């Protein structure tokens, strides 16, 4: 009798799906439970992987948080900077300053829809956790760099009503806080928020 040769076991998750499954599970848990209350075991269970796989596929919890934050900002896991993505370039390349600002408001609405629930959890954890504090500071720095880049492009198209540094600070301040207050606290629709933000930015920045 010929012995049946056993096939080597190959897990689809282990071969390539694990990182995204883990990040997706972590995102939901961080937003719903909070960063500090979410354990590696929670993430592994939600992702359907073994605990060691979480570490080998993505890393320790601070690494997972940083990865999840980057993916939420960009919209996916592709290694493409936000400034190089077509939707961002559409706003910066648009020659008409008012149309450019409205596209920027659209982009801010979409980014905030993905990032604000997560960053609220990070902000809460930052007060007592050094890793969360570092990621929170990094997120604020990245936001300001993004605003500075957009304002520089906008200033090349028209004369701004505000000095450039004031314009950068204004964009940096307006985006996440107003989204949370209007959409989360007051129940505005995303379209209402986007229209409001575009209108405010036009009034504040354009002559």
CSV table of C-alpha atoms in Angstrom, one decimal:
chain,number,residue,atom,x,y,z
A,1,UNK,CA,0.0,0.0,0.0
A,2,UNK,CA,1.5,3.3,-1.0
A,3,UNK,CA,1.7,5.8,1.7
A,4,UNK,CA,-0.2,9.1,1.1
A,5,UNK,CA,2.2,12.0,1.2
A,6,UNK,CA,1.0,14.7,3.6
A,7,UNK,CA,0.6,18.2,2.1
A,8,UNK,CA,2.5,21.0,3.8
A,9,UNK,CA,0.1,23.2,5.7
A,10,UNK,CA,-0.1,26.7,4.3
A,11,UNK,CA,-2.2,29.4,5.9
A,12,UNK,CA,-3.5,32.2,3.7
A,13,UNK,CA,-3.5,34.5,6.7
A,14,UNK,CA,0.1,33.6,7.6
A,15,UNK,CA,1.2,34.1,4.0
A,16,UNK,CA,-0.1,37.6,3.5
A,17,UNK,CA,-3.4,38.5,4.9
A,18,UNK,CA,-2.4,38.7,8.6
A,19,UNK,CA,-1.1,42.3,8.7
A,20,UNK,CA,-4.2,43.8,7.3
A,21,UNK,CA,-6.5,41.6,9.3
A,22,UNK,CA,-4.6,42.6,12.5
A,23,UNK,CA,-4.6,46.3,11.6
A,24,UNK,CA,-8.3,46.3,10.8
A,25,UNK,CA,-9.1,44.5,14.1
A,26,UNK,CA,-6.9,46.9,16.0
A,27,UNK,CA,-8.5,49.9,14.5
A,28,UNK,CA,-12.0,48.8,15.5
A,29,UNK,CA,-10.8,47.9,19.0
A,30,UNK,CA,-8.8,51.1,19.6
A,31,UNK,CA,-11.8,53.2,18.5
A,32,UNK,CA,-14.4,51.3,20.6
A,33,UNK,CA,-12.5,50.1,23.7
A,34,UNK,CA,-9.6,52.6,23.7
A,35,UNK,CA,-5.9,52.0,23.2
A,36,UNK,CA,-5.0,51.1,26.8
A,37,UNK,CA,-7.9,48.8,27.3
A,38,UNK,CA,-7.1,46.8,24.1
A,39,UNK,CA,-4.7,43.9,24.6
A,40,UNK,CA,-2.7,41.9,22.1
A,41,UNK,CA,-5.0,38.9,22.9
A,42,UNK,CA,-8.0,41.1,22.0
A,43,UNK,CA,-6.5,42.0,18.7
A,44,UNK,CA,-5.5,38.4,17.9
A,45,UNK,CA,-8.9,37.1,18.7
A,46,UNK,CA,-10.7,39.7,16.6
A,47,UNK,CA,-8.3,39.2,13.7
A,48,UNK,CA,-8.6,35.4,13.9
A,49,UNK,CA,-4.9,34.8,14.2
A,50,UNK,CA,-2.6,33.4,16.9
A,51,UNK,CA,-1.1,35.7,19.5
A,52,UNK,CA,2.5,35.2,18.2
A,53,UNK,CA,1.3,36.1,14.7
A,54,UNK,CA,0.4,39.6,15.8
A,55,UNK,CA,4.0,40.2,16.8
A,56,UNK,CA,5.5,38.6,13.7
A,57,UNK,CA,3.2,40.1,11.2
A,58,UNK,CA,2.9,43.7,12.5
A,59,UNK,CA,4.7,44.1,15.9
A,60,UNK,CA,4.1,45.2,19.5
A,61,UNK,CA,1.1,47.3,20.3
A,62,UNK,CA,2.8,50.7,19.8
A,63,UNK,CA,3.9,49.6,16.3
A,64,UNK,CA,0.4,48.4,15.6
A,65,UNK,CA,-1.0,51.8,16.7
A,66,UNK,CA,1.4,53.7,14.5
A,67,UNK,CA,0.7,51.5,11.5
A,68,UNK,CA,-3.1,51.8,12.0
A,69,UNK,CA,-2.8,55.6,12.3
A,70,UNK,CA,-0.8,55.9,9.1
A,71,UNK,CA,-3.2,53.7,7.2
A,72,UNK,CA,-6.2,55.7,8.5
A,73,UNK,CA,-4.6,58.9,7.4
A,74,UNK,CA,-3.7,57.6,3.9
A,75,UNK,CA,-6.8,55.5,3.4
A,76,UNK,CA,-5.0,52.2,2.8
A,77,UNK,CA,-1.8,50.3,3.4
A,78,UNK,CA,-0.1,51.2,0.1
A,79,UNK,CA,3.4,52.8,0.8
A,80,UNK,CA,2.4,56.1,-0.9
A,81,UNK,CA,2.7,59.4,1.0
A,82,UNK,CA,-0.5,61.4,1.4
A,83,UNK,CA,1.1,64.3,-0.6
A,84,UNK,CA,1.6,61.9,-3.6
A,85,UNK,CA,-1.9,60.4,-3.6
A,86,UNK,CA,-4.2,61.4,-6.5
A,87,UNK,CA,-6.9,62.9,-4.3
A,88,UNK,CA,-4.4,65.2,-2.6
A,89,UNK,CA,-2.7,66.2,-5.8
A,90,UNK,CA,-6.1,67.0,-7.3
A,91,UNK,CA,-6.5,69.7,-4.7
A,92,UNK,CA,-3.0,71.1,-4.9
A,93,UNK,CA,-2.8,71.0,-8.7
A,94,UNK,CA,-6.2,72.7,-9.2
A,95,UNK,CA,-5.4,76.2,-10.5
A,96,UNK,CA,-8.5,77.9,-9.2
A,97,UNK,CA,-8.0,78.8,-5.5
A,98,UNK,CA,-11.6,78.4,-4.5
A,99,UNK,CA,-12.0,75.1,-6.2
A,100,UNK,CA,-8.7,74.0,-4.6
A,101,UNK,CA,-10.0,74.9,-1.2
A,102,UNK,CA,-13.2,73.0,-1.7
A,103,UNK,CA,-11.2,69.9,-2.8
A,104,UNK,CA,-9.1,70.4,0.3
A,105,UNK,CA,-12.2,70.5,2.5
A,106,UNK,CA,-13.3,67.3,0.8
A,107,UNK,CA,-10.0,65.7,1.6
A,108,UNK,CA,-10.1,66.8,5.2
A,109,UNK,CA,-13.6,65.4,5.7
A,110,UNK,CA,-12.5,62.0,4.3
A,111,UNK,CA,-9.3,61.9,6.4
A,112,UNK,CA,-11.1,62.9,9.6
A,113,UNK,CA,-13.8,60.4,9.0
A,114,UNK,CA,-11.1,57.7,9.2
A,115,UNK,CA,-8.8,59.2,11.8
A,116,UNK,CA,-10.7,61.2,14.4
A,117,UNK,CA,-12.3,58.3,16.3
A,118,UNK,CA,-8.9,56.6,16.5
A,119,UNK,CA,-7.1,59.8,17.5
A,120,UNK,CA,-9.5,60.5,20.2
A,121,UNK,CA,-8.5,57.2,21.7
A,122,UNK,CA,-4.8,58.1,21.3
A,123,UNK,CA,-5.2,61.5,22.8
A,124,UNK,CA,-6.9,60.0,25.9
A,125,UNK,CA,-4.1,57.4,26.3
A,126,UNK,CA,-1.4,60.0,25.7
A,127,UNK,CA,-1.8,61.5,29.2
A,128,UNK,CA,-0.6,58.3,30.8
A,129,UNK,CA,1.2,56.3,28.2
A,130,UNK,CA,4.5,57.4,26.6
A,131,UNK,CA,4.1,55.4,23.4
A,132,UNK,CA,0.6,56.9,22.8
A,133,UNK,CA,2.0,60.4,23.6
A,134,UNK,CA,4.8,59.9,21.0
A,135,UNK,CA,2.3,58.8,18.4
A,136,UNK,CA,-0.1,61.7,19.3
A,137,UNK,CA,2.8,64.2,18.9
A,138,UNK,CA,3.9,62.6,15.6
A,139,UNK,CA,0.3,62.8,14.3
A,140,UNK,CA,0.1,66.5,15.2
A,141,UNK,CA,3.4,67.2,13.5
A,142,UNK,CA,2.3,65.4,10.3
A,143,UNK,CA,-0.9,67.3,10.2
A,144,UNK,CA,0.9,70.6,10.5
A,145,UNK,CA,3.3,69.6,7.7
A,146,UNK,CA,0.4,68.7,5.5
A,147,UNK,CA,-1.3,72.0,6.2
A,148,UNK,CA,1.9,73.9,5.6
A,149,UNK,CA,2.3,72.2,2.2
A,150,UNK,CA,-1.2,73.0,1.2
A,151,UNK,CA,-1.0,76.7,2.3
A,152,UNK,CA,2.3,77.1,0.4
A,153,UNK,CA,0.6,75.8,-2.8
A,154,UNK,CA,-2.5,78.0,-2.2
A,155,UNK,CA,-0.4,81.1,-1.6
A,156,UNK,CA,1.3,80.6,-5.0
A,157,UNK,CA,-2.1,80.8,-6.7
A,158,UNK,CA,-3.6,83.9,-4.9
A,159,UNK,CA,-2.9,86.5,-2.2
A,160,UNK,CA,-4.1,85.1,1.1
A,161,UNK,CA,-6.1,87.2,3.6
A,162,UNK,CA,-3.9,85.9,6.4
A,163,UNK,CA,-0.2,85.6,6.8
A,164,UNK,CA,1.0,82.1,5.8
A,165,UNK,CA,1.8,81.0,9.3
A,166,UNK,CA,-1.6,82.1,10.6
A,167,UNK,CA,-3.2,80.3,7.7
A,168,UNK,CA,-1.3,77.1,8.6
A,169,UNK,CA,-2.4,77.4,12.2
A,170,UNK,CA,-6.0,78.1,11.2
A,171,UNK,CA,-6.2,74.9,9.0
A,172,UNK,CA,-4.4,72.9,11.7
A,173,UNK,CA,-6.8,74.0,14.3
A,174,UNK,CA,-10.1,73.8,12.4
A,175,UNK,CA,-9.9,70.3,10.9
A,176,UNK,CA,-10.2,67.7,13.7
A,177,UNK,CA,-11.9,69.6,16.5
A,178,UNK,CA,-14.7,71.0,14.4
A,179,UNK,CA,-15.3,67.6,12.8
A,180,UNK,CA,-15.8,65.9,16.2
A,181,UNK,CA,-18.0,68.7,17.6
A,182,UNK,CA,-20.3,69.0,14.6
A,183,UNK,CA,-20.5,65.4,13.3
A,184,UNK,CA,-20.1,63.4,16.5
A,185,UNK,CA,-21.7,65.8,19.1
A,186,UNK,CA,-24.2,67.7,17.0
A,187,UNK,CA,-25.1,65.0,14.5
A,188,UNK,CA,-24.3,66.9,11.3
A,189,UNK,CA,-24.0,64.9,8.1
A,190,UNK,CA,-20.6,64.5,6.5
A,191,UNK,CA,-21.9,66.6,3.5
A,192,UNK,CA,-23.0,69.4,5.8
A,193,UNK,CA,-19.7,69.4,7.6
A,194,UNK,CA,-17.7,69.5,4.3
A,195,UNK,CA,-19.8,72.4,2.9
A,196,UNK,CA,-19.4,74.3,6.2
A,197,UNK,CA,-15.6,73.8,6.2
A,198,UNK,CA,-15.2,74.8,2.6
A,199,UNK,CA,-17.2,78.0,3.2
A,200,UNK,CA,-15.3,78.9,6.3
A,201,UNK,CA,-11.9,78.3,4.7
A,202,UNK,CA,-12.9,80.5,1.7
A,203,UNK,CA,-14.0,83.3,4.0
A,204,UNK,CA,-10.9,83.1,6.1
A,205,UNK,CA,-8.2,82.6,3.5
A,206,UNK,CA,-9.3,84.1,0.2
A,207,UNK,CA,-9.7,87.8,-0.7
